[in-house]
XYZ file of N, CA and C in Angstrom:
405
model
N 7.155 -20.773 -6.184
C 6.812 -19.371 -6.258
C 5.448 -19.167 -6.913
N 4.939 -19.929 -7.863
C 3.647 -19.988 -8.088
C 2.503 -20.425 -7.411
N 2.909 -21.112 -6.662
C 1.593 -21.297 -5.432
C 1.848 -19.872 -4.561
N 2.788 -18.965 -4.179
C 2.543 -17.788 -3.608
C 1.844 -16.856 -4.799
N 2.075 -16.916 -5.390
C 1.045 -15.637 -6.432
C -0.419 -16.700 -6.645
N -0.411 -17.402 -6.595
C -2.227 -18.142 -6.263
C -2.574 -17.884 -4.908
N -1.554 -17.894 -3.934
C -2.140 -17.451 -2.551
C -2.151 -16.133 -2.125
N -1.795 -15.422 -3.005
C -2.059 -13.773 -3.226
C -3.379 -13.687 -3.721
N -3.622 -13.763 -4.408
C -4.860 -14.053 -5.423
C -6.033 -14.123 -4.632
N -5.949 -15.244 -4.023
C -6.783 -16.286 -2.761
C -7.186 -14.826 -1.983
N -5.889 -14.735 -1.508
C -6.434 -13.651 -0.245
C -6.610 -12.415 -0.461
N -6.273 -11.965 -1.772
C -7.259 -10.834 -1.900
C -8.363 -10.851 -1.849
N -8.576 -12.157 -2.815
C -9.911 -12.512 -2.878
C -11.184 -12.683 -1.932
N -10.266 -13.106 -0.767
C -11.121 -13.163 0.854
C -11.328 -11.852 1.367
N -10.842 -10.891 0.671
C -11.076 -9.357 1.707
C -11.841 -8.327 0.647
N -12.524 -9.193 -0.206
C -13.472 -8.401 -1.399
C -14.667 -8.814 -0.537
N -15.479 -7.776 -0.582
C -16.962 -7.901 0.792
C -18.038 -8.800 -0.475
N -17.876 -9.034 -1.072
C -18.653 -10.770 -1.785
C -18.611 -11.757 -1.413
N -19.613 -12.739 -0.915
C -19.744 -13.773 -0.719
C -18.940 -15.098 -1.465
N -19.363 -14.460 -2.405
C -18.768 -15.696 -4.017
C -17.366 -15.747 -3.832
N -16.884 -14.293 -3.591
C -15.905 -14.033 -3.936
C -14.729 -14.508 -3.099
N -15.342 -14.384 -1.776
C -14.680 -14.866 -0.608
C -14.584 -16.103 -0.607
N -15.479 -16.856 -0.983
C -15.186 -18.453 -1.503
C -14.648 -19.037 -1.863
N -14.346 -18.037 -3.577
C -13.275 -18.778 -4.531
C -11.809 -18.135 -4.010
N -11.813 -17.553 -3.238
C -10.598 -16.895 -2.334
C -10.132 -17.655 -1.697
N -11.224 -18.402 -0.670
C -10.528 -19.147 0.499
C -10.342 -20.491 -0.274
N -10.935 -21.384 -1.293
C -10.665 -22.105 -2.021
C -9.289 -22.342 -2.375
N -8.705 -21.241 -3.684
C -7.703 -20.600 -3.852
C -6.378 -20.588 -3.181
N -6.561 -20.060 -1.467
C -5.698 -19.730 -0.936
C -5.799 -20.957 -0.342
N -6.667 -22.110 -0.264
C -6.540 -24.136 0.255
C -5.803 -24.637 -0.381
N -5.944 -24.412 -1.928
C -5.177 -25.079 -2.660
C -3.683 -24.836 -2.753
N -3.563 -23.702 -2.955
C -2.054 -22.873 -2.819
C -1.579 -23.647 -1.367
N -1.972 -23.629 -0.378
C -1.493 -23.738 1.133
C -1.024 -25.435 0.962
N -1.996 -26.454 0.469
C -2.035 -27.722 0.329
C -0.332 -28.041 -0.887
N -0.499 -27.347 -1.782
C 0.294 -27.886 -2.777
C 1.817 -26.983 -2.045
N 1.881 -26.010 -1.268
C 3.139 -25.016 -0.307
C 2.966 -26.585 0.331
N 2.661 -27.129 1.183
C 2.922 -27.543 2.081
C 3.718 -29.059 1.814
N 3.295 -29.401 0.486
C 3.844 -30.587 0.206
C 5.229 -30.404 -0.308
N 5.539 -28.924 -1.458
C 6.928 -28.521 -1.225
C 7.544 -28.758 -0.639
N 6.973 -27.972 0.803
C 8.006 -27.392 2.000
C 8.176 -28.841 2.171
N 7.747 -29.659 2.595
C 8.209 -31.197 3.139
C 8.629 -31.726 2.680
N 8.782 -31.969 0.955
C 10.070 -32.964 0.381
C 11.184 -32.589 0.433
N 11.365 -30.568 0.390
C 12.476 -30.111 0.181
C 13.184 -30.147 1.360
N 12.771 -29.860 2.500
C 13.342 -30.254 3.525
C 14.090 -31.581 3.795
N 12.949 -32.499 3.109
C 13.643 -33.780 3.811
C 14.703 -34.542 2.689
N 14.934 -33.364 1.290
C 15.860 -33.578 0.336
C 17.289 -33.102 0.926
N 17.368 -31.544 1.942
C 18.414 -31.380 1.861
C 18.893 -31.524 3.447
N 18.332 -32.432 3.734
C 18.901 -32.373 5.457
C 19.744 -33.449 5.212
N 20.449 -33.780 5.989
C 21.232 -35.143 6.263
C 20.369 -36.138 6.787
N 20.746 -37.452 6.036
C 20.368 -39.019 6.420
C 20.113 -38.645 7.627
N 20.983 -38.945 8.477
C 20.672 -39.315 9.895
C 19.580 -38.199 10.992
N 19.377 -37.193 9.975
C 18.296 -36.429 10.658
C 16.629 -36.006 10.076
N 16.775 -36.608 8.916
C 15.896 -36.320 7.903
C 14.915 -36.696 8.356
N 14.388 -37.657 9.786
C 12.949 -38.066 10.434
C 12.367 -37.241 11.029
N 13.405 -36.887 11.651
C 12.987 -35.663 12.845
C 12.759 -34.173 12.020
N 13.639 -33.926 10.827
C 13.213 -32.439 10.428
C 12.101 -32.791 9.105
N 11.841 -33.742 9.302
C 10.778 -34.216 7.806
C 9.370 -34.043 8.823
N 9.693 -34.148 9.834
C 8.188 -33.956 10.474
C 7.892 -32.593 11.257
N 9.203 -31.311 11.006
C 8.567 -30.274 11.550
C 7.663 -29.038 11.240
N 7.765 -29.736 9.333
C 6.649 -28.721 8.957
C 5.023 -29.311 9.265
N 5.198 -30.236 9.780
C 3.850 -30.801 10.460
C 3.558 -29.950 11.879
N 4.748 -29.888 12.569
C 4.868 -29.665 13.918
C 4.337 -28.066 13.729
N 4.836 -27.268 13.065
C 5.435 -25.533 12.619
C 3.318 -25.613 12.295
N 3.063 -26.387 11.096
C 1.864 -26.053 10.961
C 0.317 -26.064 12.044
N 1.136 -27.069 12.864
C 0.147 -27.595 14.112
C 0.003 -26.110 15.194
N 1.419 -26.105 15.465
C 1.314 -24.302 16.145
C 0.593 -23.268 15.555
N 0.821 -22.885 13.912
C 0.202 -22.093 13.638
C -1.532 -22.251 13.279
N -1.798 -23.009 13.240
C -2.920 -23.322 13.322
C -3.748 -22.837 14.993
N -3.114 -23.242 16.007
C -3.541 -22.972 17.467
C -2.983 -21.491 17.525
N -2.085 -21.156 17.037
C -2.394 -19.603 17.125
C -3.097 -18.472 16.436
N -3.511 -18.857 15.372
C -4.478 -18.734 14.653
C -5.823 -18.648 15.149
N -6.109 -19.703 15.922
C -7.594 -19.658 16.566
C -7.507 -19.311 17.899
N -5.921 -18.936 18.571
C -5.843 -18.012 19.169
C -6.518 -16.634 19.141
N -5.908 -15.838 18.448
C -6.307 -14.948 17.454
C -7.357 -14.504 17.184
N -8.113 -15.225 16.944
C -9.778 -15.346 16.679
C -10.257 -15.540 17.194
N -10.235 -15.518 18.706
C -10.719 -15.725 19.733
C -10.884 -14.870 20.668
N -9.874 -13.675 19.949
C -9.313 -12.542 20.369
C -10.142 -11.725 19.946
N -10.498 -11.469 18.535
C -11.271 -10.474 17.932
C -12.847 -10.269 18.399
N -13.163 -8.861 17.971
C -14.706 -8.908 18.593
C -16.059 -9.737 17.416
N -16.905 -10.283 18.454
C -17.581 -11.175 17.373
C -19.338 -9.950 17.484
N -19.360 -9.229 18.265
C -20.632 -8.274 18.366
C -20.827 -7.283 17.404
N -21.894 -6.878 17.074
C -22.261 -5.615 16.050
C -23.102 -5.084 17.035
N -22.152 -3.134 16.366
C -21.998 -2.120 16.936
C -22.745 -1.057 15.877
N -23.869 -0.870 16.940
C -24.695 0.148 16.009
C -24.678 -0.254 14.597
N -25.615 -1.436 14.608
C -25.942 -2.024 13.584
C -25.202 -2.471 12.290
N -23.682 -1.900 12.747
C -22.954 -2.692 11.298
C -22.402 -3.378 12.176
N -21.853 -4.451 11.160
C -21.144 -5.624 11.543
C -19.959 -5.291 11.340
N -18.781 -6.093 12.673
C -17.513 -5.442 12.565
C -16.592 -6.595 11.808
N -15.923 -6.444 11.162
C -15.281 -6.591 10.057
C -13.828 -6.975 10.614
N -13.196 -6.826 11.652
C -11.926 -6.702 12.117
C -11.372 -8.199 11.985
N -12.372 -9.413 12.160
C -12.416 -10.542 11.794
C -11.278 -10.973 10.640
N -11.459 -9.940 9.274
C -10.951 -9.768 8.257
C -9.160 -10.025 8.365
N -9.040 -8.953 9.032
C -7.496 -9.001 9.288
C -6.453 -10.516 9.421
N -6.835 -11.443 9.884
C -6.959 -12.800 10.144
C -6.476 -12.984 8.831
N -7.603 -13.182 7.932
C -6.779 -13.202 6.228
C -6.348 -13.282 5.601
N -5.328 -11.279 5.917
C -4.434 -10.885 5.161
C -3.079 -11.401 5.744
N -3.368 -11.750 7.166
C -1.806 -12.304 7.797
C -0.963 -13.487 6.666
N -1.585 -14.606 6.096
C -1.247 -15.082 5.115
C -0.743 -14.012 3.908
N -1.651 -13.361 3.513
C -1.068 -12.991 2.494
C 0.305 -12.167 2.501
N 0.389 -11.186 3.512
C 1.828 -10.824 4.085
C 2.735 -11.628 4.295
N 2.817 -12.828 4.656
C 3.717 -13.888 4.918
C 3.847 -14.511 3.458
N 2.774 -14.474 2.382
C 3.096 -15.120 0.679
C 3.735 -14.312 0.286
N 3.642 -12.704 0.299
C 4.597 -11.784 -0.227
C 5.968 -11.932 0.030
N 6.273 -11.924 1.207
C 7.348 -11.849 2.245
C 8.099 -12.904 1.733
N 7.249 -14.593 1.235
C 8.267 -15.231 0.795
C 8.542 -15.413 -0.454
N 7.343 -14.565 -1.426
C 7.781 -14.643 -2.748
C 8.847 -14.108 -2.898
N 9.331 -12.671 -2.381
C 10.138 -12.034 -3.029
C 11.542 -12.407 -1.931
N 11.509 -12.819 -1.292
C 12.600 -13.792 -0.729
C 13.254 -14.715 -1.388
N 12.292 -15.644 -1.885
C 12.261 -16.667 -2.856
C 13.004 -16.455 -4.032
N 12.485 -15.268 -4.822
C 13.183 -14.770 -5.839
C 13.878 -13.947 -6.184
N 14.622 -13.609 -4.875
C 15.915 -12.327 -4.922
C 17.204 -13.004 -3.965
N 16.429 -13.657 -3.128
C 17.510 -14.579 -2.034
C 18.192 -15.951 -2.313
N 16.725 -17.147 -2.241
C 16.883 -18.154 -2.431
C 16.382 -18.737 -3.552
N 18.137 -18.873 -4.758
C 17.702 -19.053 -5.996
C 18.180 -20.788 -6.176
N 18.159 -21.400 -5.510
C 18.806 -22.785 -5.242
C 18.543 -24.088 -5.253
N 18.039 -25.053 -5.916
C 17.134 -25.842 -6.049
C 17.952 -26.977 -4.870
N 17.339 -28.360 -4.766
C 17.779 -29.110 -3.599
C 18.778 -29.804 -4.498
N 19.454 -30.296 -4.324
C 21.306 -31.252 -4.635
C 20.612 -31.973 -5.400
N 19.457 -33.080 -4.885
C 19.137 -33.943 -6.303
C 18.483 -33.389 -7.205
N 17.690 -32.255 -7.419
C 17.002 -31.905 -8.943
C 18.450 -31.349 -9.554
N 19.353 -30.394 -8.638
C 20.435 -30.065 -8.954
C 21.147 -30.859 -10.277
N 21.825 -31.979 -9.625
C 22.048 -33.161 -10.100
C 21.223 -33.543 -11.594
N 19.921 -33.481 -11.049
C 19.228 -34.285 -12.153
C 19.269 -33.449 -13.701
N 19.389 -32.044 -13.251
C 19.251 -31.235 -14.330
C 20.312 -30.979 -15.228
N 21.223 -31.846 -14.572
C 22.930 -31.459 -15.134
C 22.797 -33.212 -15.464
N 21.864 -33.794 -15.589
C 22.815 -35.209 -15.875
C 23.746 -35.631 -15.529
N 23.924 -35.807 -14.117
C 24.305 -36.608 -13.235
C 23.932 -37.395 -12.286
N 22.815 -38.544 -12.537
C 22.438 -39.505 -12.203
C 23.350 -40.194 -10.728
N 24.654 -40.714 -10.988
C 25.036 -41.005 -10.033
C 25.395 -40.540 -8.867
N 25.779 -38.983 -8.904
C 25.607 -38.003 -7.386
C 24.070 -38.088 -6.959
N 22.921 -37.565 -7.757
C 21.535 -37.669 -6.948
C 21.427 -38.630 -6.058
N 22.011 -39.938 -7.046
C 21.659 -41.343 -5.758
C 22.537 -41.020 -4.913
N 23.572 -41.234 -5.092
C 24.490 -40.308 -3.544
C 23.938 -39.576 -2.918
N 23.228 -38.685 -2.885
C 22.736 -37.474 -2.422
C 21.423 -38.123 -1.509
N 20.541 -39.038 -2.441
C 19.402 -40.265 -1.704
C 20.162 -41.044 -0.608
């Protein structure tokens, strides 16, 4: 849940009309995305079952590969011309789509899913020998 309030942060930060600012934004919202992403993939491949844990350990690879191509979908979509001399900005929107989706799962996160995976479970209760069960 703390890498979503850094990737809030991030992307506000990208829709402040500063250069600098937009920087340490998109920075921000790399790092948050990098350290989400390594989450999402242990936890997954903590609570799936043995015999499937290859195949669903590799679909937040798969999930990210799509969104990525729809993404530059997207942006491919928007207008790249200036109109009577200002520059159009609509580009922007792109952005905030992250940040709607960090909200969406912070407070998911912390009203829904309050549940850690079976082995930290385990580990936090001192019970050593279920975690390895659970491995």
């Amino acid at each position: 849940m703390l890498s979503d309030v850094f990737s809030l942060i991030g992307v506000c930060l990208t829709l402040v009309d500063n250069f600098v600012a937009f920087l340490i934004g998109r920075v921000i919202t790399g790092f948050a995305l990098g350290i989400n992403f390594g989450l999402v993939a242990v936890y997954v491949v903590e609570i799936s079952p043995m015999p499937l844990r290859g195949s669903l350990g590799s679909l937040p690879v798969f999930f990210m590969a799509i969104g990525t191509t729809f993404s530059y979908a997207l942006a491919y979509t928007m207008p790249s011309t200036i109109n009577d001399g200002e520059e159009d900005n609509t580009w922007r929107i792109l952005l905030a789509i992250p940040g709607i989706i960090f909200l969406a799962r912070f407070f998911i996160f912390l009203f829904f899913f309050k549940y850690d995976t079976p082995i930290s479970y385990f580990l936090v209760h001192n019970d050593k020998e279920k975690a390895k069960e659970c491995l």
